[in-house]
Amino acid sequence: MEQRVFGGTGRQVPVLGQGTWQMEEDDRDEAIRSLRAGLDLGLTHVDTAELYGHGRVEESIVSEAVAGRRQEVFLVSKVMPSNATYAGTLAACERSLKRLRTDVLDCYLLHWPGSHPLEETVRAFEKLVADGKIRSWGVSNFGVAELEELVELAKPERVACNQVLYHLEERAIEHAVLPWCEARGIAVVGYSPFGNGRFPRPDSPGGRVLEAVARAHGVTPRQVALQFLVRRPSLFAIPKASRVAHLRDNAAAASLRLSREELARLDAAFPLGAYSDELPML
Ligand code: NAP
């Protein structure tokens, strides 16, 4: 599995990781098997959050999947904005650590910008780093204005990543957020790479291009999509798969190489759309 430096952390992290949102709705044993198969195949970046299943995903799925293999995993969780005061962030992190049955997170994110002062959240993140509870921290769903506010409070090197919505039919980050992060060495983690289950239909204009590129390589359209979404060195993707068959399909995308011409065809088939100040999020 190809790895890349993850922002200012200096850590090598696989280009493809594993999401866990809504896993509590799926067959638990199969979801755990899928996450563990992912670790076997090198998808060791595991993304979760206190929000997911109100803590149940951390507690009963991710903790089980990483049990006995914690050292292999780049484990990421997120604090909800409603908890992101100084004391609230420290407490939320302790709860996540306990549910995940670990003593350290590799990266801890603010799930989206909220109403508590960002300064408090950043101060709590730095305290957690100093105390050895987290190895790095970052943000999620931050647009450029919020990122600008963030780097008034902390050096860009302290911000490991910005996790944002990014799939073929939602490329808004490419207007400003992606270049802004790239200029400062901040990793960009694309979430919902399959549109949270709304993948382009094979009979749509874009879907037909995906099918054609996939056919030329003997791979699936989702593999083509994943490779397009990690085509720049700052990019990572975290597809979610509760089924082992899906997981295997996704993992195989890492070895696919698309030509410049194929990337250009996909770029044209899934146009960027107009710029908006509002960063789309799920
Ligand atoms: P996604 O990864 O875009 O899509 C997941 C859906 O695609 C599931 O229904 C999954 O089915 C299906 N799927 C996966 N691989 C497949 C394959 N090879 N063939 C056919 N179907 C396949 O959706 P997502 O969960 O929204 O996004 C991924 C992760 O990003 C989340 O799990 C979460 O960790 C993160 N995220 C973060 C935020 C944020 O605000 N920071 C927001 C949304 C998501 P099965 O599960 O049945 O295998």
mmCIF file of C-alpha atoms and ligand atoms in Angstrom:
data_model
loop_
_atom_site.group_PDB
_atom_site.id
_atom_site.type_symbol
_atom_site.label_atom_id
_atom_site.label_comp_id
_atom_site.label_asym_id
_atom_site.label_seq_id
_atom_site.Cartn_x
_atom_site.Cartn_y
_atom_site.Cartn_z
ATOM 1 C CA MET A 1 0.000 0.000 0.000
ATOM 2 C CA GLU A 2 1.424 3.363 -1.042
ATOM 3 C CA GLN A 3 2.151 5.652 1.902
ATOM 4 C CA ARG A 4 2.650 9.404 2.134
ATOM 5 C CA VAL A 5 3.833 11.859 4.745
ATOM 6 C CA PHE A 6 0.793 12.961 6.741
ATOM 7 C CA GLY A 7 1.072 16.729 7.022
ATOM 8 C CA GLY A 8 3.480 18.014 9.636
ATOM 9 C CA THR A 9 3.412 14.765 11.604
ATOM 10 C CA GLY A 10 6.243 13.305 9.529
ATOM 11 C CA ARG A 11 4.405 9.964 9.787
ATOM 12 C CA GLN A 12 3.969 7.756 6.736
ATOM 13 C CA VAL A 13 0.272 7.014 6.325
ATOM 14 C CA PRO A 14 -1.387 4.888 3.608
ATOM 15 C CA VAL A 15 -3.131 6.839 0.845
ATOM 16 C CA LEU A 16 -6.263 4.769 1.463
ATOM 17 C CA GLY A 17 -7.677 4.431 4.945
ATOM 18 C CA GLN A 18 -10.921 3.171 6.399
ATOM 19 C CA GLY A 19 -13.987 5.145 7.453
ATOM 20 C CA THR A 20 -16.368 3.937 10.156
ATOM 21 C CA TRP A 21 -19.394 6.288 10.027
ATOM 22 C CA GLN A 22 -22.744 4.437 10.250
ATOM 23 C CA MET A 23 -21.009 1.104 10.895
ATOM 24 C CA GLU A 24 -23.231 0.592 13.925
ATOM 25 C CA GLU A 25 -26.093 0.038 11.455
ATOM 26 C CA ASP A 26 -24.282 -2.857 9.761
ATOM 27 C CA ASP A 27 -23.520 -6.440 10.719
ATOM 28 C CA ARG A 28 -21.029 -5.945 13.563
ATOM 29 C CA ASP A 29 -18.972 -9.097 13.047
ATOM 30 C CA GLU A 30 -18.631 -8.478 9.316
ATOM 31 C CA ALA A 31 -17.682 -4.825 9.934
ATOM 32 C CA ILE A 32 -14.941 -5.924 12.346
ATOM 33 C CA ARG A 33 -13.739 -8.569 9.869
ATOM 34 C CA SER A 34 -13.676 -5.912 7.163
ATOM 35 C CA LEU A 35 -11.627 -3.475 9.275
ATOM 36 C CA ARG A 36 -9.181 -6.246 10.183
ATOM 37 C CA ALA A 37 -8.893 -7.362 6.550
ATOM 38 C CA GLY A 38 -8.147 -3.717 5.799
ATOM 39 C CA LEU A 39 -5.304 -3.723 8.318
ATOM 40 C CA ASP A 40 -3.946 -6.910 6.692
ATOM 41 C CA LEU A 41 -3.948 -5.107 3.337
ATOM 42 C CA GLY A 42 -2.252 -1.988 4.706
ATOM 43 C CA LEU A 43 -5.282 0.297 5.136
ATOM 44 C CA THR A 44 -4.069 1.164 8.593
ATOM 45 C CA HIS A 45 -5.484 4.706 8.794
ATOM 46 C CA VAL A 46 -8.725 4.113 10.707
ATOM 47 C CA ASP A 47 -11.067 7.078 11.022
ATOM 48 C CA THR A 48 -13.717 7.267 13.715
ATOM 49 C CA ALA A 49 -15.449 9.842 15.941
ATOM 50 C CA GLU A 50 -17.225 10.158 19.256
ATOM 51 C CA LEU A 51 -20.307 11.080 17.195
ATOM 52 C CA TYR A 52 -20.541 7.769 15.353
ATOM 53 C CA GLY A 53 -23.345 5.721 16.865
ATOM 54 C CA HIS A 54 -23.064 7.976 19.976
ATOM 55 C CA GLY A 55 -19.744 6.293 20.851
ATOM 56 C CA ARG A 56 -20.836 2.781 19.905
ATOM 57 C CA VAL A 57 -18.635 2.635 16.801
ATOM 58 C CA GLU A 58 -15.550 3.470 18.873
ATOM 59 C CA GLU A 59 -16.536 1.179 21.726
ATOM 60 C CA SER A 60 -17.837 -1.957 20.120
ATOM 61 C CA ILE A 61 -16.436 -1.977 16.576
ATOM 62 C CA VAL A 62 -13.155 -0.050 16.220
ATOM 63 C CA SER A 63 -11.787 -1.096 19.627
ATOM 64 C CA GLU A 64 -12.402 -4.724 18.709
ATOM 65 C CA ALA A 65 -10.890 -4.364 15.219
ATOM 66 C CA VAL A 66 -7.657 -2.823 16.529
ATOM 67 C CA ALA A 67 -7.366 -5.074 19.601
ATOM 68 C CA GLY A 68 -3.899 -6.628 19.664
ATOM 69 C CA ARG A 69 -2.858 -4.611 16.596
ATOM 70 C CA ARG A 70 -2.819 -1.078 17.943
ATOM 71 C CA GLN A 71 0.823 -0.468 16.903
ATOM 72 C CA GLU A 72 -0.057 -1.018 13.221
ATOM 73 C CA VAL A 73 -2.872 1.495 13.218
ATOM 74 C CA PHE A 74 -2.938 5.243 12.564
ATOM 75 C CA LEU A 75 -5.981 5.806 14.745
ATOM 76 C CA VAL A 76 -7.983 9.005 14.294
ATOM 77 C CA SER A 77 -10.980 10.223 16.254
ATOM 78 C CA LYS A 78 -12.874 13.495 16.488
ATOM 79 C CA VAL A 79 -14.327 15.750 19.124
ATOM 80 C CA MET A 80 -17.775 17.183 18.478
ATOM 81 C CA PRO A 81 -17.881 20.997 18.271
ATOM 82 C CA SER A 82 -20.430 21.083 21.103
ATOM 83 C CA ASN A 83 -17.781 19.491 23.374
ATOM 84 C CA ALA A 84 -14.858 21.536 22.084
ATOM 85 C CA THR A 85 -14.234 23.890 25.007
ATOM 86 C CA TYR A 86 -10.832 23.474 26.686
ATOM 87 C CA ALA A 87 -12.131 21.190 29.443
ATOM 88 C CA GLY A 88 -14.710 19.583 27.155
ATOM 89 C CA THR A 89 -12.073 18.569 24.600
ATOM 90 C CA LEU A 90 -9.845 17.010 27.265
ATOM 91 C CA ALA A 91 -12.806 15.080 28.676
ATOM 92 C CA ALA A 92 -14.059 13.970 25.247
ATOM 93 C CA CYS A 93 -10.599 12.651 24.383
ATOM 94 C CA GLU A 94 -10.451 10.639 27.622
ATOM 95 C CA ARG A 95 -13.843 9.100 26.805
ATOM 96 C CA SER A 96 -12.730 8.185 23.271
ATOM 97 C CA LEU A 97 -9.493 6.635 24.570
ATOM 98 C CA LYS A 98 -11.464 4.563 27.054
ATOM 99 C CA ARG A 99 -14.012 3.398 24.473
ATOM 100 C CA LEU A 100 -11.220 2.570 22.017
ATOM 101 C CA ARG A 101 -9.259 0.768 24.764
ATOM 102 C CA THR A 102 -6.060 2.595 23.905
ATOM 103 C CA ASP A 103 -3.906 5.153 25.665
ATOM 104 C CA VAL A 104 -3.073 7.334 22.675
ATOM 105 C CA LEU A 105 -4.662 8.560 19.442
ATOM 106 C CA ASP A 106 -2.487 9.157 16.388
ATOM 107 C CA CYS A 107 -4.545 12.169 15.391
ATOM 108 C CA TYR A 108 -7.475 13.988 17.006
ATOM 109 C CA LEU A 109 -9.724 16.286 14.985
ATOM 110 C CA LEU A 110 -12.292 18.981 15.610
ATOM 111 C CA HIS A 111 -15.229 17.471 13.688
ATOM 112 C CA TRP A 112 -16.446 20.768 12.225
ATOM 113 C CA PRO A 113 -16.167 24.445 13.166
ATOM 114 C CA GLY A 114 -18.394 25.255 16.118
ATOM 115 C CA SER A 115 -19.310 28.097 18.418
ATOM 116 C CA HIS A 116 -16.775 27.543 21.217
ATOM 117 C CA PRO A 117 -13.605 29.631 20.856
ATOM 118 C CA LEU A 118 -11.187 27.810 18.558
ATOM 119 C CA GLU A 119 -8.375 28.990 20.818
ATOM 120 C CA GLU A 120 -9.713 26.725 23.599
ATOM 121 C CA THR A 121 -9.834 23.669 21.345
ATOM 122 C CA VAL A 122 -6.306 24.290 20.059
ATOM 123 C CA ARG A 123 -5.013 24.792 23.600
ATOM 124 C CA ALA A 124 -6.639 21.513 24.643
ATOM 125 C CA PHE A 125 -5.159 19.703 21.633
ATOM 126 C CA GLU A 126 -1.671 20.961 22.555
ATOM 127 C CA LYS A 127 -2.187 19.899 26.174
ATOM 128 C CA LEU A 128 -3.219 16.420 24.965
ATOM 129 C CA VAL A 129 -0.054 16.241 22.838
ATOM 130 C CA ALA A 130 2.081 17.347 25.808
ATOM 131 C CA ASP A 131 0.407 14.711 27.995
ATOM 132 C CA GLY A 132 1.005 11.960 25.426
ATOM 133 C CA LYS A 133 -2.725 11.330 24.860
ATOM 134 C CA ILE A 134 -2.611 12.271 21.171
ATOM 135 C CA ARG A 135 0.308 12.297 18.760
ATOM 136 C CA SER A 136 -1.065 15.030 16.494
ATOM 137 C CA TRP A 137 -4.224 17.024 15.837
ATOM 138 C CA GLY A 138 -6.141 18.512 12.956
ATOM 139 C CA VAL A 139 -9.503 19.789 11.833
ATOM 140 C CA SER A 140 -12.384 18.738 9.649
ATOM 141 C CA ASN A 141 -14.797 20.662 7.415
ATOM 142 C CA PHE A 142 -12.692 23.826 7.658
ATOM 143 C CA GLY A 143 -12.973 26.338 4.810
ATOM 144 C CA VAL A 144 -10.227 28.858 4.062
ATOM 145 C CA ALA A 145 -11.628 31.549 6.409
ATOM 146 C CA GLU A 146 -11.619 29.075 9.304
ATOM 147 C CA LEU A 147 -8.168 27.788 8.377
ATOM 148 C CA GLU A 148 -6.894 31.378 8.378
ATOM 149 C CA GLU A 149 -8.306 31.809 11.877
ATOM 150 C CA LEU A 150 -6.647 28.546 12.914
ATOM 151 C CA VAL A 151 -3.161 29.542 11.773
ATOM 152 C CA GLU A 152 -3.447 32.734 13.819
ATOM 153 C CA LEU A 153 -3.546 30.371 16.816
ATOM 154 C CA ALA A 154 -1.094 27.663 15.816
ATOM 155 C CA LYS A 155 1.674 27.264 13.266
ATOM 156 C CA PRO A 156 0.527 25.415 10.124
ATOM 157 C CA GLU A 157 3.065 22.664 10.940
ATOM 158 C CA ARG A 158 0.983 21.850 14.038
ATOM 159 C CA VAL A 159 -2.124 21.162 11.913
ATOM 160 C CA ALA A 160 -1.787 17.597 10.648
ATOM 161 C CA CYS A 161 -4.798 17.551 8.348
ATOM 162 C CA ASN A 162 -8.101 18.987 7.224
ATOM 163 C CA GLN A 163 -10.649 16.213 6.628
ATOM 164 C CA VAL A 164 -13.190 17.334 4.029
ATOM 165 C CA LEU A 165 -15.952 16.093 1.743
ATOM 166 C CA TYR A 166 -14.398 15.002 -1.536
ATOM 167 C CA HIS A 167 -15.766 12.766 -4.263
ATOM 168 C CA LEU A 168 -16.124 12.886 -8.031
ATOM 169 C CA GLU A 169 -19.368 14.836 -7.922
ATOM 170 C CA GLU A 170 -18.220 17.147 -5.098
ATOM 171 C CA ARG A 171 -14.886 18.711 -5.866
ATOM 172 C CA ALA A 172 -15.449 22.089 -4.189
ATOM 173 C CA ILE A 173 -12.256 21.778 -2.108
ATOM 174 C CA GLU A 174 -10.197 22.078 -5.276
ATOM 175 C CA HIS A 175 -11.117 25.767 -5.643
ATOM 176 C CA ALA A 176 -9.366 27.038 -2.532
ATOM 177 C CA VAL A 177 -9.110 24.612 0.428
ATOM 178 C CA LEU A 178 -6.876 22.065 -1.275
ATOM 179 C CA PRO A 179 -4.359 24.625 -2.655
ATOM 180 C CA TRP A 180 -4.355 26.461 0.701
ATOM 181 C CA CYS A 181 -3.532 23.245 2.586
ATOM 182 C CA GLU A 182 -0.990 22.117 0.002
ATOM 183 C CA ALA A 183 0.874 25.431 0.259
ATOM 184 C CA ARG A 184 1.248 24.859 4.011
ATOM 185 C CA GLY A 185 2.004 21.115 4.038
ATOM 186 C CA ILE A 186 -1.316 20.172 5.635
ATOM 187 C CA ALA A 187 -2.689 16.759 4.605
ATOM 188 C CA VAL A 188 -6.121 16.762 2.975
ATOM 189 C CA VAL A 189 -8.190 13.708 3.882
ATOM 190 C CA GLY A 190 -11.149 13.255 1.555
ATOM 191 C CA TYR A 191 -14.190 11.764 3.206
ATOM 192 C CA SER A 192 -17.214 10.091 1.588
ATOM 193 C CA PRO A 193 -15.181 9.214 -1.543
ATOM 194 C CA PHE A 194 -18.205 7.293 -2.864
ATOM 195 C CA GLY A 195 -20.622 10.092 -2.032
ATOM 196 C CA ASN A 196 -21.781 8.229 1.092
ATOM 197 C CA GLY A 197 -23.310 5.542 -1.117
ATOM 198 C CA ARG A 198 -24.423 7.805 -3.989
ATOM 199 C CA PHE A 199 -21.855 6.698 -6.521
ATOM 200 C CA PRO A 200 -22.260 7.896 -10.154
ATOM 201 C CA ARG A 201 -24.677 5.628 -12.007
ATOM 202 C CA PRO A 202 -23.148 3.660 -14.909
ATOM 203 C CA ASP A 203 -25.708 5.180 -17.311
ATOM 204 C CA SER A 204 -24.860 8.794 -16.373
ATOM 205 C CA PRO A 205 -22.413 10.747 -18.595
ATOM 206 C CA GLY A 206 -19.706 10.685 -15.882
ATOM 207 C CA GLY A 207 -20.503 7.075 -15.022
ATOM 208 C CA ARG A 208 -19.893 6.056 -18.639
ATOM 209 C CA VAL A 209 -16.403 7.611 -18.581
ATOM 210 C CA LEU A 210 -15.645 5.874 -15.278
ATOM 211 C CA GLU A 211 -16.772 2.546 -16.757
ATOM 212 C CA ALA A 212 -14.624 3.032 -19.855
ATOM 213 C CA VAL A 213 -11.470 3.857 -17.851
ATOM 214 C CA ALA A 214 -12.163 0.961 -15.486
ATOM 215 C CA ARG A 215 -12.666 -1.465 -18.398
ATOM 216 C CA ALA A 216 -9.345 -0.421 -19.950
ATOM 217 C CA HIS A 217 -7.545 -1.449 -16.726
ATOM 218 C CA GLY A 218 -9.731 -4.451 -15.852
ATOM 219 C CA VAL A 219 -10.696 -2.770 -12.562
ATOM 220 C CA THR A 220 -13.912 -1.416 -11.028
ATOM 221 C CA PRO A 221 -15.238 2.152 -11.388
ATOM 222 C CA ARG A 222 -14.815 2.656 -7.628
ATOM 223 C CA GLN A 223 -11.128 1.804 -7.895
ATOM 224 C CA VAL A 224 -10.776 4.400 -10.641
ATOM 225 C CA ALA A 225 -12.612 6.955 -8.494
ATOM 226 C CA LEU A 226 -10.364 6.304 -5.477
ATOM 227 C CA GLN A 227 -7.211 6.644 -7.533
ATOM 228 C CA PHE A 228 -8.468 9.929 -9.025
ATOM 229 C CA LEU A 229 -9.174 11.224 -5.511
ATOM 230 C CA VAL A 230 -5.611 10.596 -4.308
ATOM 231 C CA ARG A 231 -3.891 11.808 -7.487
ATOM 232 C CA ARG A 232 -2.084 14.670 -5.700
ATOM 233 C CA PRO A 233 0.578 14.101 -3.010
ATOM 234 C CA SER A 234 -1.371 15.948 -0.299
ATOM 235 C CA LEU A 235 -4.459 13.748 -0.718
ATOM 236 C CA PHE A 236 -5.707 10.755 1.277
ATOM 237 C CA ALA A 237 -9.083 8.982 1.034
ATOM 238 C CA ILE A 238 -11.012 7.071 3.687
ATOM 239 C CA PRO A 239 -13.705 4.902 2.072
ATOM 240 C CA LYS A 240 -16.003 3.051 4.440
ATOM 241 C CA ALA A 241 -16.705 -0.626 3.780
ATOM 242 C CA SER A 242 -18.511 -2.852 6.252
ATOM 243 C CA ARG A 243 -18.244 -5.797 3.867
ATOM 244 C CA VAL A 244 -14.988 -7.611 3.294
ATOM 245 C CA ALA A 245 -15.675 -7.884 -0.462
ATOM 246 C CA HIS A 246 -16.032 -4.101 -0.697
ATOM 247 C CA LEU A 247 -12.914 -3.603 1.386
ATOM 248 C CA ARG A 248 -10.855 -5.826 -0.894
ATOM 249 C CA ASP A 249 -12.159 -3.995 -3.952
ATOM 250 C CA ASN A 250 -11.143 -0.654 -2.450
ATOM 251 C CA ALA A 251 -7.720 -1.816 -1.267
ATOM 252 C CA ALA A 252 -6.823 -2.920 -4.795
ATOM 253 C CA ALA A 253 -7.270 0.683 -5.986
ATOM 254 C CA ALA A 254 -3.959 1.639 -4.414
ATOM 255 C CA SER A 255 -1.960 -0.172 -7.086
ATOM 256 C CA LEU A 256 -3.892 1.306 -10.027
ATOM 257 C CA ARG A 257 -2.023 3.912 -12.093
ATOM 258 C CA LEU A 258 -4.050 6.272 -14.277
ATOM 259 C CA SER A 259 -2.458 8.030 -17.237
ATOM 260 C CA ARG A 260 -2.457 11.800 -17.577
ATOM 261 C CA GLU A 261 -4.972 11.431 -20.404
ATOM 262 C CA GLU A 262 -7.308 9.298 -18.237
ATOM 263 C CA LEU A 263 -7.102 11.805 -15.395
ATOM 264 C CA ALA A 264 -7.981 14.565 -17.868
ATOM 265 C CA ARG A 265 -10.996 12.588 -19.122
ATOM 266 C CA LEU A 266 -12.244 12.091 -15.569
ATOM 267 C CA ASP A 267 -11.591 15.742 -14.766
ATOM 268 C CA ALA A 268 -13.776 16.783 -17.712
ATOM 269 C CA ALA A 269 -16.476 14.197 -16.954
ATOM 270 C CA PHE A 270 -16.910 15.422 -13.372
ATOM 271 C CA PRO A 271 -16.614 19.204 -13.614
ATOM 272 C CA LEU A 272 -15.543 21.211 -10.619
ATOM 273 C CA GLY A 273 -18.597 23.465 -10.472
ATOM 274 C CA ALA A 274 -18.777 27.098 -9.450
ATOM 275 C CA TYR A 275 -16.901 28.509 -6.466
ATOM 276 C CA SER A 276 -18.894 29.101 -3.301
ATOM 277 C CA ASP A 277 -17.792 30.555 0.057
ATOM 278 C CA GLU A 278 -19.704 27.726 1.754
ATOM 279 C CA LEU A 279 -17.700 24.519 2.012
ATOM 280 C CA PRO A 280 -20.080 21.592 1.460
ATOM 281 C CA MET A 281 -20.169 18.978 4.211
ATOM 282 C CA LEU A 282 -22.244 15.934 5.166
HETATM 283 P P1 NAP B 1 -18.368 6.365 1.429
HETATM 284 O O1 NAP B 1 -17.073 5.786 1.844
HETATM 285 O O2 NAP B 1 -18.402 7.422 0.394
HETATM 286 O O3 NAP B 1 -19.391 5.210 1.013
HETATM 287 C C1 NAP B 1 -19.695 4.144 1.846
HETATM 288 C C2 NAP B 1 -20.728 3.291 1.151
HETATM 289 O O4 NAP B 1 -20.152 2.713 -0.027
HETATM 290 C C3 NAP B 1 -21.189 2.131 2.025
HETATM 291 O O5 NAP B 1 -22.565 1.918 1.727
HETATM 292 C C4 NAP B 1 -20.351 0.965 1.525
HETATM 293 O O6 NAP B 1 -20.992 -0.286 1.690
HETATM 294 C C5 NAP B 1 -20.255 1.297 0.060
HETATM 295 N N1 NAP B 1 -19.051 0.718 -0.533
HETATM 296 C C6 NAP B 1 -17.780 0.804 -0.050
HETATM 297 N N2 NAP B 1 -16.931 0.177 -0.869
HETATM 298 C C7 NAP B 1 -17.680 -0.335 -1.882
HETATM 299 C C8 NAP B 1 -17.365 -1.113 -3.016
HETATM 300 N N3 NAP B 1 -16.098 -1.440 -3.307
HETATM 301 N N4 NAP B 1 -18.395 -1.474 -3.851
HETATM 302 C C9 NAP B 1 -19.671 -1.113 -3.568
HETATM 303 N N5 NAP B 1 -20.018 -0.384 -2.494
HETATM 304 C C10 NAP B 1 -19.031 0.006 -1.665
HETATM 305 O O7 NAP B 1 -19.152 6.982 2.692
HETATM 306 P P2 NAP B 1 -18.873 7.624 4.096
HETATM 307 O O8 NAP B 1 -18.975 6.575 5.119
HETATM 308 O O9 NAP B 1 -19.765 8.803 4.173
HETATM 309 O O10 NAP B 1 -17.380 8.230 4.038
HETATM 310 C C11 NAP B 1 -16.231 7.524 4.432
HETATM 311 C C12 NAP B 1 -15.738 7.916 5.814
HETATM 312 O O11 NAP B 1 -15.405 9.304 5.888
HETATM 313 C C13 NAP B 1 -16.794 7.784 6.927
HETATM 314 O O12 NAP B 1 -17.065 6.434 7.238
HETATM 315 C C14 NAP B 1 -16.171 8.589 8.030
HETATM 316 O O13 NAP B 1 -15.155 7.863 8.679
HETATM 317 C C15 NAP B 1 -15.619 9.763 7.226
HETATM 318 N N6 NAP B 1 -16.563 10.912 7.199
HETATM 319 C C16 NAP B 1 -16.192 12.053 7.853
HETATM 320 C C17 NAP B 1 -17.063 13.138 7.888
HETATM 321 C C18 NAP B 1 -16.637 14.383 8.583
HETATM 322 O O14 NAP B 1 -17.474 15.290 8.776
HETATM 323 N N7 NAP B 1 -15.396 14.504 8.968
HETATM 324 C C19 NAP B 1 -18.313 13.082 7.234
HETATM 325 C C20 NAP B 1 -18.642 11.915 6.556
HETATM 326 C C21 NAP B 1 -17.750 10.838 6.530
HETATM 327 P P3 NAP B 1 -20.704 -1.304 2.923
HETATM 328 O O15 NAP B 1 -20.412 -0.450 4.118
HETATM 329 O O16 NAP B 1 -21.942 -2.085 3.013
HETATM 330 O O17 NAP B 1 -19.501 -2.138 2.555
#
